[in-house]
Amino acid sequence: MSTNISRRDFNKLLLTGVAGATMGLFGGSGSAFAASRRVVVIGGGFGGASAAKYLKKLDPSLSVTLVEPKASYATCPFSNWVIGGLKTMPEITQTYAALARRGIVIVPEAAVSVDPVKSTVKLKSGKLLHYDRLVVAPGIDFKWDAYEGYSQGLADSSMPHAYQAGPQTVLLHKQLQAMKDGGTVLICPPANPFRCPPGPYERASLVAHYLKTNKPKSKVIILDPKEKFSKQGLFTKGWQRLYPGMIEWRGPAAGGKIVSVDGASMSVKTELETVKGDVINIIPPQKAGQLAFTLGLTDASGWCPVNPTSFESTIHKNIHVIGDACKAGAMPKSGFAASSQGKVAAAAIIRLLKGQEPVPPSLVNTCYSLLAPGYGISVAGVYQLSPEGITEIPGSGGLTPIDAADDQLEQEAMFAEGWYNNIVRDIWG
């Protein structure tokens, strides 16, 4: 952590929402301007819903429309708690009713195309929405052809990724319930970059907690193509303490890199061997959500390049891309980062519509992981603009201490729940 603020105080700021408000951008909304200014936001997740809310909050005269075909949104944060049997889907599901009460127009349709010249969004019904500025928050999609034998159909039926919270989250939990005691769970994370870097390892922890409680003869094997992973030392220490002999991590040298999968035999072929599992959680390599490709917002990397000051696309003017789909430098792809970017984009759009230059932002990210009830860890960072783009401020943020005492780990678990309750209230409340 920086010497200017203790880790505990930083966590308290996050818990109360102070640090989450993208430092220095929200001193006041300034004078309102003509209500004819129209901003359309596509996507109602952490990034899109944050952008919509803060656009309206910072300038109530704006016409803000949120295009989101789903009536509710299940959050990926805390979905691992559902998989591990610690929460239910309704507890992580948000609606758009509060945003509508704030004067945001909710359009329950899918956007199918955008005309950046005419500044229009075409909906599935054929209706056109006109905009002065457009925010696109399409989330992620998967590279279904990354592994031979893998497909979206297989993910929906027997090898769920459960990395877009919803039916597959429930399916994976039910598979654990149905598995025999003494069974093997395979968790197969992707290569970087991907959504929520600590997510697969928190998942392994909470799956192990469920198995230790209900099926103690079982084990978890993580097949990982990466040499290292987020919060590795903290996770490894926690696994040794909480689940000795139950979780095995295999990096690429130990056969962690997948070549193909076989749904019929419930097996995964790696570069070294074939591994069978009773439950197999394949988390495929990722790219920007399909809408980003449809709208021509991606580059050769499969992600969306943006101006880091405003998150305006470098490909199409007046279109801003936020959240997991964008290339945000050193910022990880996380719900907190997406919300932070949504607020930055909102502030930038308001200034741009007034003919003013955006203020260079400072952004914040944090990610809590639960290894067991009462045992939490976290990573946090503060980011700034530099000639290289968005970079982490040296000495900012940091990790839970590797030698953290039990009361610190318990406090981190408490902060995790407080953080979640606060951020969903901040975005959808």
CSV table of N, CA and C in Angstrom, one decimal, residues 254-372:
chain,number,residue,atom,x,y,z
A,254,ALA,N,3.3,-28.9,-16.0
A,254,ALA,CA,2.7,-30.1,-15.4
A,254,ALA,C,1.5,-30.7,-16.1
A,255,GLY,N,1.3,-30.2,-17.3
A,255,GLY,CA,0.1,-30.6,-18.1
A,255,GLY,C,-1.1,-29.8,-18.0
A,256,GLY,N,-0.9,-28.5,-17.7
A,256,GLY,CA,-2.1,-27.7,-17.5
A,256,GLY,C,-2.7,-27.1,-18.8
A,257,LYS,N,-2.0,-27.2,-19.9
A,257,LYS,CA,-2.5,-26.6,-21.1
A,257,LYS,C,-3.4,-27.6,-21.9
A,258,ILE,N,-4.7,-27.2,-22.1
A,258,ILE,CA,-5.7,-28.1,-22.7
A,258,ILE,C,-5.5,-28.1,-24.2
A,259,VAL,N,-5.7,-29.3,-24.8
A,259,VAL,CA,-5.6,-29.4,-26.3
A,259,VAL,C,-7.1,-29.7,-26.8
A,260,SER,N,-7.8,-30.6,-26.1
A,260,SER,CA,-9.1,-30.9,-26.6
A,260,SER,C,-10.0,-31.4,-25.4
A,261,VAL,N,-11.3,-31.5,-25.6
A,261,VAL,CA,-12.2,-32.0,-24.6
A,261,VAL,C,-13.1,-33.0,-25.3
A,262,ASP,N,-13.6,-34.0,-24.4
A,262,ASP,CA,-14.5,-35.0,-24.9
A,262,ASP,C,-15.7,-35.1,-23.9
A,263,GLY,N,-16.8,-34.6,-24.4
A,263,GLY,CA,-18.0,-34.6,-23.6
A,263,GLY,C,-18.6,-36.0,-23.3
A,264,ALA,N,-18.4,-36.9,-24.2
A,264,ALA,CA,-18.9,-38.3,-24.1
A,264,ALA,C,-18.2,-39.0,-22.9
A,265,SER,N,-16.9,-38.9,-22.9
A,265,SER,CA,-16.1,-39.6,-21.9
A,265,SER,C,-15.8,-38.7,-20.7
A,266,MET,N,-16.3,-37.4,-20.7
A,266,MET,CA,-16.0,-36.5,-19.6
A,266,MET,C,-14.5,-36.4,-19.3
A,267,SER,N,-13.8,-36.0,-20.3
A,267,SER,CA,-12.3,-36.0,-20.2
A,267,SER,C,-11.8,-34.8,-20.9
A,268,VAL,N,-10.6,-34.4,-20.5
A,268,VAL,CA,-9.8,-33.3,-21.0
A,268,VAL,C,-8.4,-33.8,-21.4
A,269,LYS,N,-8.1,-33.5,-22.7
A,269,LYS,CA,-6.7,-33.9,-23.1
A,269,LYS,C,-5.8,-32.7,-23.0
A,270,THR,N,-4.7,-32.9,-22.3
A,270,THR,CA,-3.7,-31.8,-22.2
A,270,THR,C,-2.5,-32.2,-23.1
A,271,GLU,N,-1.5,-31.3,-23.0
A,271,GLU,CA,-0.3,-31.6,-23.8
A,271,GLU,C,0.4,-32.9,-23.3
A,272,LEU,N,0.1,-33.3,-22.1
A,272,LEU,CA,0.9,-34.4,-21.5
A,272,LEU,C,0.0,-35.7,-21.3
A,273,GLU,N,-1.3,-35.5,-21.0
A,273,GLU,CA,-2.1,-36.7,-20.7
A,273,GLU,C,-3.6,-36.4,-20.9
A,274,THR,N,-4.4,-37.4,-20.7
A,274,THR,CA,-5.9,-37.2,-20.7
A,274,THR,C,-6.3,-37.3,-19.2
A,275,VAL,N,-7.1,-36.4,-18.8
A,275,VAL,CA,-7.6,-36.3,-17.4
A,275,VAL,C,-9.1,-36.4,-17.4
A,276,LYS,N,-9.6,-37.3,-16.6
A,276,LYS,CA,-11.1,-37.5,-16.5
A,276,LYS,C,-11.6,-36.7,-15.3
A,277,GLY,N,-12.8,-36.3,-15.5
A,277,GLY,CA,-13.5,-35.6,-14.3
A,277,GLY,C,-14.9,-35.9,-14.2
A,278,ASP,N,-15.4,-35.9,-13.0
A,278,ASP,CA,-16.9,-36.1,-12.8
A,278,ASP,C,-17.6,-34.8,-13.1
A,279,VAL,N,-17.0,-33.7,-12.7
A,279,VAL,CA,-17.5,-32.4,-13.1
A,279,VAL,C,-16.4,-31.6,-13.7
A,280,ILE,N,-16.7,-31.1,-14.9
A,280,ILE,CA,-15.6,-30.3,-15.7
A,280,ILE,C,-16.1,-28.9,-16.0
A,281,ASN,N,-15.4,-28.0,-15.4
A,281,ASN,CA,-15.6,-26.5,-15.6
A,281,ASN,C,-14.6,-26.0,-16.5
A,282,ILE,N,-15.0,-25.9,-17.8
A,282,ILE,CA,-14.1,-25.3,-18.8
A,282,ILE,C,-14.4,-23.8,-18.9
A,283,ILE,N,-13.4,-22.9,-18.6
A,283,ILE,CA,-13.6,-21.5,-18.8
A,283,ILE,C,-12.7,-21.1,-20.0
A,284,PRO,N,-13.4,-20.9,-21.2
A,284,PRO,CA,-12.6,-20.8,-22.4
A,284,PRO,C,-11.9,-19.4,-22.5
A,285,PRO,N,-10.9,-19.3,-23.4
A,285,PRO,CA,-10.3,-18.0,-23.7
A,285,PRO,C,-11.4,-17.1,-24.2
A,286,GLN,N,-11.2,-15.8,-24.0
A,286,GLN,CA,-12.3,-14.8,-24.1
A,286,GLN,C,-11.9,-13.7,-25.1
A,287,LYS,N,-12.9,-13.0,-25.5
A,287,LYS,CA,-12.8,-11.8,-26.4
A,287,LYS,C,-13.9,-10.9,-26.1
A,288,ALA,N,-14.0,-9.7,-26.7
A,288,ALA,CA,-15.1,-8.8,-26.5
A,288,ALA,C,-16.4,-9.4,-26.9
A,289,GLY,N,-17.5,-8.9,-26.3
A,289,GLY,CA,-18.8,-9.4,-26.6
A,289,GLY,C,-19.1,-9.3,-28.1
A,290,GLN,N,-19.9,-10.2,-28.6
A,290,GLN,CA,-20.2,-10.2,-30.0
A,290,GLN,C,-20.6,-8.9,-30.6
A,291,LEU,N,-21.4,-8.1,-29.8
A,291,LEU,CA,-21.9,-6.8,-30.3
A,291,LEU,C,-20.7,-5.9,-30.7
A,292,ALA,N,-19.6,-6.0,-30.0
A,292,ALA,CA,-18.5,-5.1,-30.3
A,292,ALA,C,-17.9,-5.5,-31.7
A,293,PHE,N,-18.0,-6.8,-32.1
A,293,PHE,CA,-17.5,-7.2,-33.4
A,293,PHE,C,-18.5,-6.7,-34.5
A,294,THR,N,-19.8,-6.9,-34.2
A,294,THR,CA,-20.9,-6.5,-35.1
A,294,THR,C,-20.8,-5.0,-35.4
A,295,LEU,N,-20.4,-4.2,-34.4
A,295,LEU,CA,-20.4,-2.7,-34.5
A,295,LEU,C,-19.0,-2.2,-35.0
A,296,GLY,N,-18.1,-3.2,-35.3
A,296,GLY,CA,-16.8,-2.8,-35.8
A,296,GLY,C,-15.9,-2.0,-34.8
A,297,LEU,N,-16.0,-2.4,-33.5
A,297,LEU,CA,-15.3,-1.7,-32.5
A,297,LEU,C,-14.0,-2.4,-32.0
A,298,THR,N,-13.7,-3.6,-32.6
A,298,THR,CA,-12.6,-4.4,-32.1
A,298,THR,C,-11.4,-4.2,-33.1
A,299,ASP,N,-10.2,-4.6,-32.5
A,299,ASP,CA,-9.0,-4.6,-33.4
A,299,ASP,C,-8.6,-6.1,-33.5
A,300,ALA,N,-7.4,-6.3,-33.9
A,300,ALA,CA,-6.9,-7.7,-34.2
A,300,ALA,C,-6.8,-8.5,-32.9
A,301,SER,N,-6.7,-7.8,-31.7
A,301,SER,CA,-6.6,-8.5,-30.5
A,301,SER,C,-7.9,-9.2,-30.0
A,302,GLY,N,-9.0,-8.7,-30.7
A,302,GLY,CA,-10.4,-9.2,-30.2
A,302,GLY,C,-11.0,-8.3,-29.1
A,303,TRP,N,-10.3,-7.2,-28.8
A,303,TRP,CA,-10.8,-6.3,-27.8
A,303,TRP,C,-10.9,-4.9,-28.4
A,304,CYS,N,-11.4,-4.0,-27.7
A,304,CYS,CA,-11.8,-2.6,-28.2
A,304,CYS,C,-10.8,-1.6,-27.8
A,305,PRO,N,-10.0,-1.0,-28.7
A,305,PRO,CA,-9.1,0.1,-28.3
A,305,PRO,C,-9.9,1.4,-28.0
A,306,VAL,N,-9.5,2.1,-27.0
A,306,VAL,CA,-10.2,3.3,-26.6
A,306,VAL,C,-9.1,4.4,-26.2
A,307,ASN,N,-9.6,5.6,-26.2
A,307,ASN,CA,-8.8,6.7,-25.6
A,307,ASN,C,-9.0,6.6,-24.1
A,308,PRO,N,-7.9,6.5,-23.4
A,308,PRO,CA,-8.0,6.2,-21.9
A,308,PRO,C,-8.5,7.4,-21.1
A,309,THR,N,-8.6,8.6,-21.7
A,309,THR,CA,-9.1,9.7,-21.0
A,309,THR,C,-10.6,9.7,-20.9
A,310,SER,N,-11.2,9.2,-22.0
A,310,SER,CA,-12.7,9.3,-22.1
A,310,SER,C,-13.3,8.0,-22.4
A,311,PHE,N,-12.5,6.9,-22.7
A,311,PHE,CA,-13.0,5.6,-23.2
A,311,PHE,C,-13.8,5.7,-24.5
A,312,GLU,N,-13.5,6.8,-25.2
A,312,GLU,CA,-14.1,6.9,-26.6
A,312,GLU,C,-13.3,6.0,-27.5
A,313,SER,N,-14.0,5.2,-28.4
A,313,SER,CA,-13.4,4.3,-29.3
A,313,SER,C,-12.4,5.1,-30.2
A,314,THR,N,-11.3,4.4,-30.4
A,314,THR,CA,-10.3,5.0,-31.4
A,314,THR,C,-10.7,4.6,-32.8
A,315,ILE,N,-11.7,3.8,-33.0
A,315,ILE,CA,-12.2,3.4,-34.3
A,315,ILE,C,-13.4,4.3,-34.8
A,316,HIS,N,-14.4,4.5,-33.9
A,316,HIS,CA,-15.5,5.3,-34.3
A,316,HIS,C,-15.7,6.4,-33.3
A,317,LYS,N,-15.9,7.6,-33.8
A,317,LYS,CA,-16.1,8.8,-33.0
A,317,LYS,C,-17.4,8.8,-32.3
A,318,ASN,N,-17.5,9.4,-31.1
A,318,ASN,CA,-18.7,9.6,-30.4
A,318,ASN,C,-19.3,8.3,-29.8
A,319,ILE,N,-18.5,7.2,-29.9
A,319,ILE,CA,-18.9,5.9,-29.3
A,319,ILE,C,-17.8,5.6,-28.2
A,320,HIS,N,-18.3,5.3,-27.0
A,320,HIS,CA,-17.4,5.0,-25.9
A,320,HIS,C,-17.6,3.5,-25.6
A,321,VAL,N,-16.5,2.8,-25.3
A,321,VAL,CA,-16.6,1.4,-25.0
A,321,VAL,C,-16.0,1.2,-23.6
A,322,ILE,N,-16.7,0.6,-22.7
A,322,ILE,CA,-16.3,0.4,-21.3
A,322,ILE,C,-16.5,-1.0,-20.9
A,323,GLY,N,-15.8,-1.3,-19.7
A,323,GLY,CA,-16.0,-2.7,-19.2
A,323,GLY,C,-15.0,-3.7,-19.7
A,324,ASP,N,-15.4,-5.0,-19.6
A,324,ASP,CA,-14.5,-6.0,-20.0
A,324,ASP,C,-14.1,-6.0,-21.4
A,325,ALA,N,-14.9,-5.4,-22.3
A,325,ALA,CA,-14.6,-5.5,-23.7
A,325,ALA,C,-13.5,-4.5,-24.2
A,326,CYS,N,-13.2,-3.5,-23.4
A,326,CYS,CA,-12.2,-2.5,-23.8
A,326,CYS,C,-10.8,-2.8,-23.4
A,327,LYS,N,-9.9,-2.2,-24.0
A,327,LYS,CA,-8.4,-2.4,-23.7
A,327,LYS,C,-8.1,-1.2,-22.8
A,328,ALA,N,-8.0,-1.5,-21.5
A,328,ALA,CA,-7.8,-0.5,-20.5
A,328,ALA,C,-6.4,-0.5,-19.8
A,329,GLY,N,-5.4,-0.8,-20.6
A,329,GLY,CA,-4.1,-0.8,-20.1
A,329,GLY,C,-3.9,-1.8,-18.9
A,330,ALA,N,-3.3,-1.3,-17.8
A,330,ALA,CA,-3.0,-2.2,-16.7
A,330,ALA,C,-4.2,-2.6,-15.9
A,331,MET,N,-5.4,-2.0,-16.1
A,331,MET,CA,-6.6,-2.3,-15.3
A,331,MET,C,-7.0,-3.7,-15.7
A,332,PRO,N,-7.3,-4.6,-14.7
A,332,PRO,CA,-7.9,-5.9,-15.0
A,332,PRO,C,-9.3,-5.8,-15.4
A,333,LYS,N,-9.8,-6.9,-16.0
A,333,LYS,CA,-11.2,-6.9,-16.4
A,333,LYS,C,-12.0,-7.4,-15.2
A,334,SER,N,-12.7,-6.5,-14.5
A,334,SER,CA,-13.5,-6.8,-13.3
A,334,SER,C,-14.7,-5.9,-13.3
A,335,GLY,N,-15.7,-6.3,-12.4
A,335,GLY,CA,-16.9,-5.6,-12.2
A,335,GLY,C,-16.6,-4.2,-11.7
A,336,PHE,N,-15.7,-4.1,-10.7
A,336,PHE,CA,-15.3,-2.9,-10.1
A,336,PHE,C,-14.7,-1.9,-11.1
A,337,ALA,N,-13.7,-2.5,-11.9
A,337,ALA,CA,-13.1,-1.7,-12.9
A,337,ALA,C,-14.1,-1.2,-14.0
A,338,ALA,N,-15.0,-2.0,-14.4
A,338,ALA,CA,-16.1,-1.6,-15.3
A,338,ALA,C,-16.9,-0.5,-14.8
A,339,SER,N,-17.3,-0.6,-13.5
A,339,SER,CA,-18.0,0.5,-12.9
A,339,SER,C,-17.2,1.8,-12.8
A,340,SER,N,-16.0,1.7,-12.5
A,340,SER,CA,-15.1,2.9,-12.5
A,340,SER,C,-15.0,3.5,-13.8
A,341,GLN,N,-14.8,2.7,-14.9
A,341,GLN,CA,-14.8,3.2,-16.2
A,341,GLN,C,-16.1,3.8,-16.7
A,342,GLY,N,-17.2,3.2,-16.2
A,342,GLY,CA,-18.5,3.8,-16.6
A,342,GLY,C,-18.6,5.2,-16.0
A,343,LYS,N,-18.1,5.5,-14.8
A,343,LYS,CA,-18.2,6.8,-14.2
A,343,LYS,C,-17.3,7.8,-14.9
A,344,VAL,N,-16.1,7.3,-15.3
A,344,VAL,CA,-15.2,8.1,-16.1
A,344,VAL,C,-15.8,8.5,-17.4
A,345,ALA,N,-16.4,7.5,-18.1
A,345,ALA,CA,-17.0,7.8,-19.4
A,345,ALA,C,-18.1,8.8,-19.2
A,346,ALA,N,-18.9,8.7,-18.2
A,346,ALA,CA,-20.1,9.6,-17.9
A,346,ALA,C,-19.6,11.0,-17.7
A,347,ALA,N,-18.5,11.2,-16.9
A,347,ALA,CA,-18.0,12.5,-16.7
A,347,ALA,C,-17.4,13.1,-17.9
A,348,ALA,N,-16.7,12.3,-18.7
A,348,ALA,CA,-16.1,12.7,-20.0
A,348,ALA,C,-17.1,13.1,-21.0
A,349,ILE,N,-18.2,12.4,-21.1
A,349,ILE,CA,-19.3,12.7,-22.1
A,349,ILE,C,-19.9,14.0,-21.7
A,350,ILE,N,-20.2,14.2,-20.5
A,350,ILE,CA,-20.8,15.5,-20.1
A,350,ILE,C,-20.0,16.7,-20.5
A,351,ARG,N,-18.7,16.6,-20.2
A,351,ARG,CA,-17.8,17.6,-20.6
A,351,ARG,C,-17.7,17.8,-22.1
A,352,LEU,N,-17.6,16.7,-22.8
A,352,LEU,CA,-17.5,16.7,-24.3
A,352,LEU,C,-18.8,17.4,-24.9
A,353,LEU,N,-19.9,17.0,-24.4
A,353,LEU,CA,-21.2,17.6,-24.9
A,353,LEU,C,-21.2,19.1,-24.6
A,354,LYS,N,-20.5,19.6,-23.7
A,354,LYS,CA,-20.4,21.0,-23.4
A,354,LYS,C,-19.3,21.7,-24.1
A,355,GLY,N,-18.6,20.9,-25.0
A,355,GLY,CA,-17.4,21.5,-25.7
A,355,GLY,C,-16.2,21.6,-24.9
A,356,GLN,N,-16.1,20.9,-23.8
A,356,GLN,CA,-14.9,20.9,-22.9
A,356,GLN,C,-14.1,19.7,-23.0
A,357,GLU,N,-12.8,19.8,-22.7
A,357,GLU,CA,-12.0,18.6,-22.7
A,357,GLU,C,-12.2,17.7,-21.5
A,358,PRO,N,-12.2,16.4,-21.6
A,358,PRO,CA,-12.3,15.6,-20.4
A,358,PRO,C,-11.1,15.8,-19.4
A,359,VAL,N,-11.4,15.6,-18.1
A,359,VAL,CA,-10.4,15.7,-17.1
A,359,VAL,C,-9.6,14.3,-17.1
A,360,PRO,N,-8.3,14.3,-17.1
A,360,PRO,CA,-7.6,13.1,-17.0
A,360,PRO,C,-8.0,12.3,-15.7
A,361,PRO,N,-8.5,11.1,-15.8
A,361,PRO,CA,-9.0,10.4,-14.6
A,361,PRO,C,-8.0,9.7,-13.8
A,362,SER,N,-8.4,9.4,-12.6
A,362,SER,CA,-7.7,8.4,-11.8
A,362,SER,C,-8.7,7.3,-11.5
A,363,LEU,N,-8.4,6.1,-11.7
A,363,LEU,CA,-9.3,5.0,-11.6
A,363,LEU,C,-8.9,4.0,-10.5
A,364,VAL,N,-9.9,3.3,-10.0
A,364,VAL,CA,-9.6,2.4,-8.9
A,364,VAL,C,-10.2,1.0,-9.2
A,365,ASN,N,-9.5,0.0,-8.8
A,365,ASN,CA,-10.0,-1.4,-8.9
A,365,ASN,C,-9.7,-2.1,-7.6
A,366,THR,N,-10.7,-3.0,-7.2
A,366,THR,CA,-10.4,-3.9,-6.1
A,366,THR,C,-11.1,-5.2,-6.4
A,367,CYS,N,-10.6,-6.3,-5.9
A,367,CYS,CA,-11.2,-7.6,-6.1
A,367,CYS,C,-11.0,-8.4,-4.8
A,368,TYR,N,-12.1,-8.8,-4.2
A,368,TYR,CA,-12.1,-9.7,-3.0
A,368,TYR,C,-12.4,-11.1,-3.5
A,369,SER,N,-11.7,-12.0,-2.8
A,369,SER,CA,-11.9,-13.5,-3.0
A,369,SER,C,-12.2,-14.2,-1.7
A,370,LEU,N,-13.2,-15.0,-1.7
A,370,LEU,CA,-13.5,-15.8,-0.5
A,370,LEU,C,-12.9,-17.2,-0.7
A,371,LEU,N,-12.1,-17.7,0.3
A,371,LEU,CA,-11.6,-19.0,0.3
A,371,LEU,C,-12.4,-20.0,1.1
A,372,ALA,N,-13.1,-19.4,2.1
A,372,ALA,CA,-14.0,-20.2,2.9
A,372,ALA,C,-14.8,-19.1,3.7
